[in-house]
Short mmCIF file of C-alpha atoms in Angstrom, two decimals:
data_model
loop_
_atom_site.label_atom_id
_atom_site.label_comp_id
_atom_site.label_asym_id
_atom_site.label_seq_id
_atom_site.Cartn_x
_atom_site.Cartn_y
_atom_site.Cartn_z
CA UNK A 221 -0.11 -0.09 -0.12
CA UNK A 222 2.64 2.44 1.13
CA UNK A 223 5.79 2.24 -0.76
CA UNK A 224 8.37 0.72 -2.64
CA UNK A 225 10.50 -2.17 -0.93
CA UNK A 226 9.58 -4.46 1.92
CA UNK A 227 11.09 -3.07 5.36
CA UNK A 228 13.56 -5.01 7.56
CA UNK A 229 13.84 -4.46 11.35
CA UNK A 230 17.01 -2.62 11.24
CA UNK A 231 18.59 0.87 11.49
CA UNK A 232 19.80 2.40 8.76
CA UNK A 233 21.85 5.92 8.68
CA UNK A 234 21.74 7.62 5.48
CA UNK A 235 25.38 8.76 4.95
CA UNK A 236 28.56 7.91 7.40
CA UNK A 237 28.56 8.83 10.83
CA UNK A 238 32.27 8.79 12.03
CA UNK A 239 31.76 9.21 15.79
CA UNK A 240 30.41 11.75 18.08
CA UNK A 241 30.79 15.51 16.98
CA UNK A 242 28.82 18.66 17.79
CA UNK A 243 26.12 18.89 15.16
CA UNK A 244 26.02 21.95 13.11
CA UNK A 245 22.17 21.68 13.16
CA UNK A 246 19.77 19.46 14.47
CA UNK A 247 20.03 15.96 12.71
CA UNK A 248 16.78 14.61 10.74
CA UNK A 249 15.26 11.04 11.40
CA UNK A 250 13.19 10.13 8.41
CA UNK A 251 10.59 7.19 9.32
CA UNK A 252 8.84 5.67 6.25
CA UNK A 253 5.37 4.29 5.66
CA UNK A 254 3.90 0.80 5.58
CA UNK A 255 5.99 -1.50 3.47
CA UNK A 256 8.52 1.23 2.81
CA UNK A 257 12.18 1.60 3.38
CA UNK A 258 14.95 4.07 3.99
CA UNK A 259 15.33 4.30 0.15
CA UNK A 260 12.11 6.23 -0.29
CA UNK A 261 13.85 9.31 1.35
CA UNK A 262 16.48 9.65 -1.39
CA UNK A 263 14.98 12.34 -3.10
CA UNK A 264 14.15 14.15 0.34
CA UNK A 265 17.63 13.78 1.29
CA UNK A 266 19.02 15.64 -1.70
CA UNK A 267 16.51 18.39 -1.16
CA UNK A 268 18.20 18.52 2.63
CA UNK A 269 21.67 18.48 1.33
CA UNK A 270 21.14 21.06 -1.47
CA UNK A 271 20.15 23.34 1.50
CA UNK A 272 23.41 22.87 3.31
CA UNK A 273 22.70 19.44 5.33
CA UNK A 274 25.55 16.95 5.23
CA UNK A 275 24.76 13.39 4.95
CA UNK A 276 26.07 12.60 8.37
CA UNK A 277 23.01 14.85 9.54
CA UNK A 278 20.62 12.92 7.83
CA UNK A 279 18.95 9.48 9.20
CA UNK A 280 16.49 7.04 7.92
CA UNK A 281 14.87 4.44 10.23
CA UNK A 282 13.72 1.37 9.12
CA UNK A 283 11.09 -1.05 10.86
CA UNK A 284 9.07 -3.95 10.63
CA UNK A 285 5.78 -3.09 8.59
CA UNK A 286 4.14 -6.30 9.69
CA UNK A 287 4.60 -6.79 13.37
CA UNK A 288 3.43 -3.81 15.77
CA UNK A 289 3.96 -0.25 15.83
CA UNK A 290 4.27 -0.18 19.53
CA UNK A 291 7.60 -2.11 18.73
CA UNK A 292 8.41 -0.09 16.00
CA UNK A 293 8.27 2.85 18.13
CA UNK A 294 10.32 1.41 20.69
CA UNK A 295 12.84 0.96 18.10
CA UNK A 296 12.62 4.53 17.15
CA UNK A 297 13.28 5.64 20.63
CA UNK A 298 16.56 3.45 20.37
CA UNK A 299 17.33 5.04 17.09
CA UNK A 300 16.99 8.85 18.23
CA UNK A 301 19.28 7.81 21.14
CA UNK A 302 21.97 6.49 18.91
CA UNK A 303 21.45 9.42 16.58
CA UNK A 304 21.89 11.94 19.66
CA UNK A 305 24.89 10.06 20.76
CA UNK A 306 26.67 9.99 17.34
CA UNK A 307 25.86 13.72 16.61
CA UNK A 308 26.10 15.28 19.82
CA UNK A 309 22.76 16.90 19.27
CA UNK A 310 20.30 17.37 22.26
CA UNK A 311 17.41 16.85 19.95
CA UNK A 312 16.26 15.53 16.49
CA UNK A 313 13.77 16.61 14.05
CA UNK A 314 11.36 13.69 12.45
CA UNK A 315 9.80 13.54 9.09
CA UNK A 316 7.34 11.00 8.68
CA UNK A 317 5.00 9.52 5.79
CA UNK A 318 1.96 7.63 6.09
CA UNK A 319 2.04 4.71 8.63
CA UNK A 320 5.27 6.55 9.97
CA UNK A 321 2.91 9.14 11.46
CA UNK A 322 1.72 6.29 14.12
CA UNK A 323 5.02 4.90 14.73
CA UNK A 324 6.36 8.59 15.42
CA UNK A 325 3.50 9.79 17.53
CA UNK A 326 3.59 6.58 19.69
CA UNK A 327 7.02 7.62 20.34
CA UNK A 328 6.39 11.29 21.19
CA UNK A 329 3.01 10.52 23.32
CA UNK A 330 3.68 7.05 25.01
CA UNK A 331 7.36 6.74 25.28
CA UNK A 332 8.61 10.08 26.48
CA UNK A 333 9.99 11.32 23.12
CA UNK A 334 9.12 14.95 23.36
CA UNK A 335 11.99 15.33 25.19
CA UNK A 336 14.16 14.55 22.36
CA UNK A 337 12.52 16.12 19.55
CA UNK A 338 12.07 19.64 18.38
CA UNK A 339 9.99 19.41 15.11
CA UNK A 340 7.74 16.91 13.56
CA UNK A 341 6.93 16.86 10.17
CA UNK A 342 4.06 14.28 8.95
CA UNK A 343 3.61 13.92 5.26
CA UNK A 344 -0.03 12.27 4.42
CA UNK A 345 0.45 10.87 8.27
CA UNK A 346 -2.18 8.06 9.12
CA UNK A 347 -2.49 9.84 12.20
CA UNK A 348 -6.05 9.25 12.85
CA UNK A 349 -5.57 5.76 10.58
CA UNK A 350 -7.08 4.83 7.55
CA UNK A 351 -9.96 2.57 6.17
CA UNK A 352 -7.49 1.50 3.47
CA UNK A 353 -5.83 -0.47 6.35
CA UNK A 354 -8.74 -2.84 5.85
CA UNK A 355 -7.01 -4.61 3.01
CA UNK A 356 -4.22 -5.89 4.98
CA UNK A 357 -5.73 -6.65 8.47
CA UNK A 358 -4.03 -9.91 8.66
CA UNK A 359 -1.19 -7.86 9.84
CA UNK A 360 -0.86 -6.29 13.21
CA UNK A 361 0.39 -2.84 11.80
CA UNK A 362 -2.69 -2.55 9.59
CA UNK A 363 -5.27 -3.47 12.41
CA UNK A 364 -3.52 -0.67 14.55
CA UNK A 365 -3.59 1.66 11.77
CA UNK A 366 -7.63 0.98 11.14
CA UNK A 367 -9.82 3.59 12.46
CA UNK A 368 -11.42 2.89 15.97
CA UNK A 369 -8.50 0.60 16.74
CA UNK A 370 -7.62 0.59 20.18
CA UNK A 371 -4.13 1.95 19.12
CA UNK A 372 -5.93 4.80 17.43
CA UNK A 373 -7.99 5.72 20.35
CA UNK A 374 -5.03 5.85 22.67
CA UNK A 375 -2.93 8.09 20.50
CA UNK A 376 -6.08 10.48 19.72
CA UNK A 377 -6.84 10.49 23.39
CA UNK A 378 -5.50 13.98 25.35
CA UNK A 379 -3.37 16.33 23.60
CA UNK A 380 -2.39 15.44 20.15
CA UNK A 381 0.61 17.54 19.84
CA UNK A 382 2.22 17.18 23.31
CA UNK A 383 5.18 18.83 24.60
CA UNK A 384 7.24 21.77 23.14
CA UNK A 385 7.67 19.97 19.41
CA UNK A 386 6.35 22.04 16.81
CA UNK A 387 4.12 19.83 14.72
CA UNK A 388 3.15 20.43 11.04
CA UNK A 389 1.18 18.07 8.74
CA UNK A 390 0.82 18.18 4.94
CA UNK A 391 -2.54 16.46 3.69
CA UNK A 392 -4.42 16.45 0.34
CA UNK A 393 -7.82 15.30 -1.16
CA UNK A 394 -6.38 13.45 -3.85
CA UNK A 395 -3.87 11.21 -1.35
CA UNK A 396 -6.10 8.00 -2.43
CA UNK A 397 -4.47 6.09 0.70
CA UNK A 398 -5.26 7.96 3.71
CA UNK A 399 -9.02 7.54 3.74
CA UNK A 400 -10.39 10.16 4.97
CA UNK A 401 -7.51 12.22 3.97
CA UNK A 402 -8.27 14.54 6.92
CA UNK A 403 -6.98 11.76 9.16
CA UNK A 404 -3.53 13.48 8.92
CA UNK A 405 -4.55 16.56 10.70
CA UNK A 406 -3.68 16.98 14.44
CA UNK A 407 -5.26 19.26 16.45
CA UNK A 408 -2.60 21.90 17.81
CA UNK A 409 -0.45 21.41 14.65
CA UNK A 410 0.19 23.64 11.60
CA UNK A 411 -2.23 21.53 9.09
CA UNK A 412 -1.07 22.25 5.55
CA UNK A 413 -3.70 21.78 3.00
CA UNK A 414 -2.25 20.52 -0.55
CA UNK A 415 -4.63 21.14 -3.30
CA UNK A 416 -3.75 17.75 -5.12
CA UNK A 417 -1.12 15.59 -4.17
CA UNK A 418 -1.00 11.55 -4.69
CA UNK A 419 0.23 9.57 -1.55
CA UNK A 420 3.59 8.24 -2.90
CA UNK A 421 4.46 11.52 -4.64
CA UNK A 422 4.83 13.48 -1.49
CA UNK A 423 8.13 11.60 -1.32
CA UNK A 424 9.16 13.08 -4.65
CA UNK A 425 7.67 16.50 -4.61
CA UNK A 426 10.65 18.62 -4.27
CA UNK A 427 8.29 21.64 -3.61
CA UNK A 428 6.79 20.27 -0.63
CA UNK A 429 10.22 18.70 0.72
CA UNK A 430 11.41 22.32 0.46
CA UNK A 431 8.71 23.24 2.60
CA UNK A 432 9.61 20.39 4.98
CA UNK A 433 13.08 21.04 5.14
CA UNK A 434 12.37 24.95 5.80
CA UNK A 435 9.95 23.76 8.69
CA UNK A 436 12.48 21.70 10.34
CA UNK A 437 15.41 23.88 10.18
CA UNK A 438 13.50 26.95 11.47
#
């Protein structure tokens, strides 16, 4: 449903990291969607590098698309800790796509991640679920991603944008995968309406990715 290659339960660094150093700016952690991988962020990384980011400031987290997003969020917590240790940064920025929104929000809301994150950018995030997940309910992640699930109810309860994190989303009626498309919208975030954007083309639209880059580097 969401992207190009099957995901593995592993950590991927988008560019070499040669040990701890004082980061010139906050590192960026990219979190892919259902069936995605680090390769989804090639264009985004290029946009960030064109604006002065180095490869050692750009990281892509990979997770198991078919297990549990609770486990995936725990893996993200470990990954962010590693990024902070390797870069010397006190906080990171997170950019997510689709089901990566659920992984990121669980980390922030349930695992204390707000202390480690400055900005959260959600591209077509499945933040309140999607009925498209009904096509893959054999997998735990899709069960969690379906509207009305306990997972979604837990995430939606209380403050949807907790902590000092600055939140922004991008959503479009042409999405086709996040159904309803307004599922991405978070109360308390800057929610950016995109007139017509396909679910997958968020990953290659350099105009939107430039907006994301400007947002997280602010």
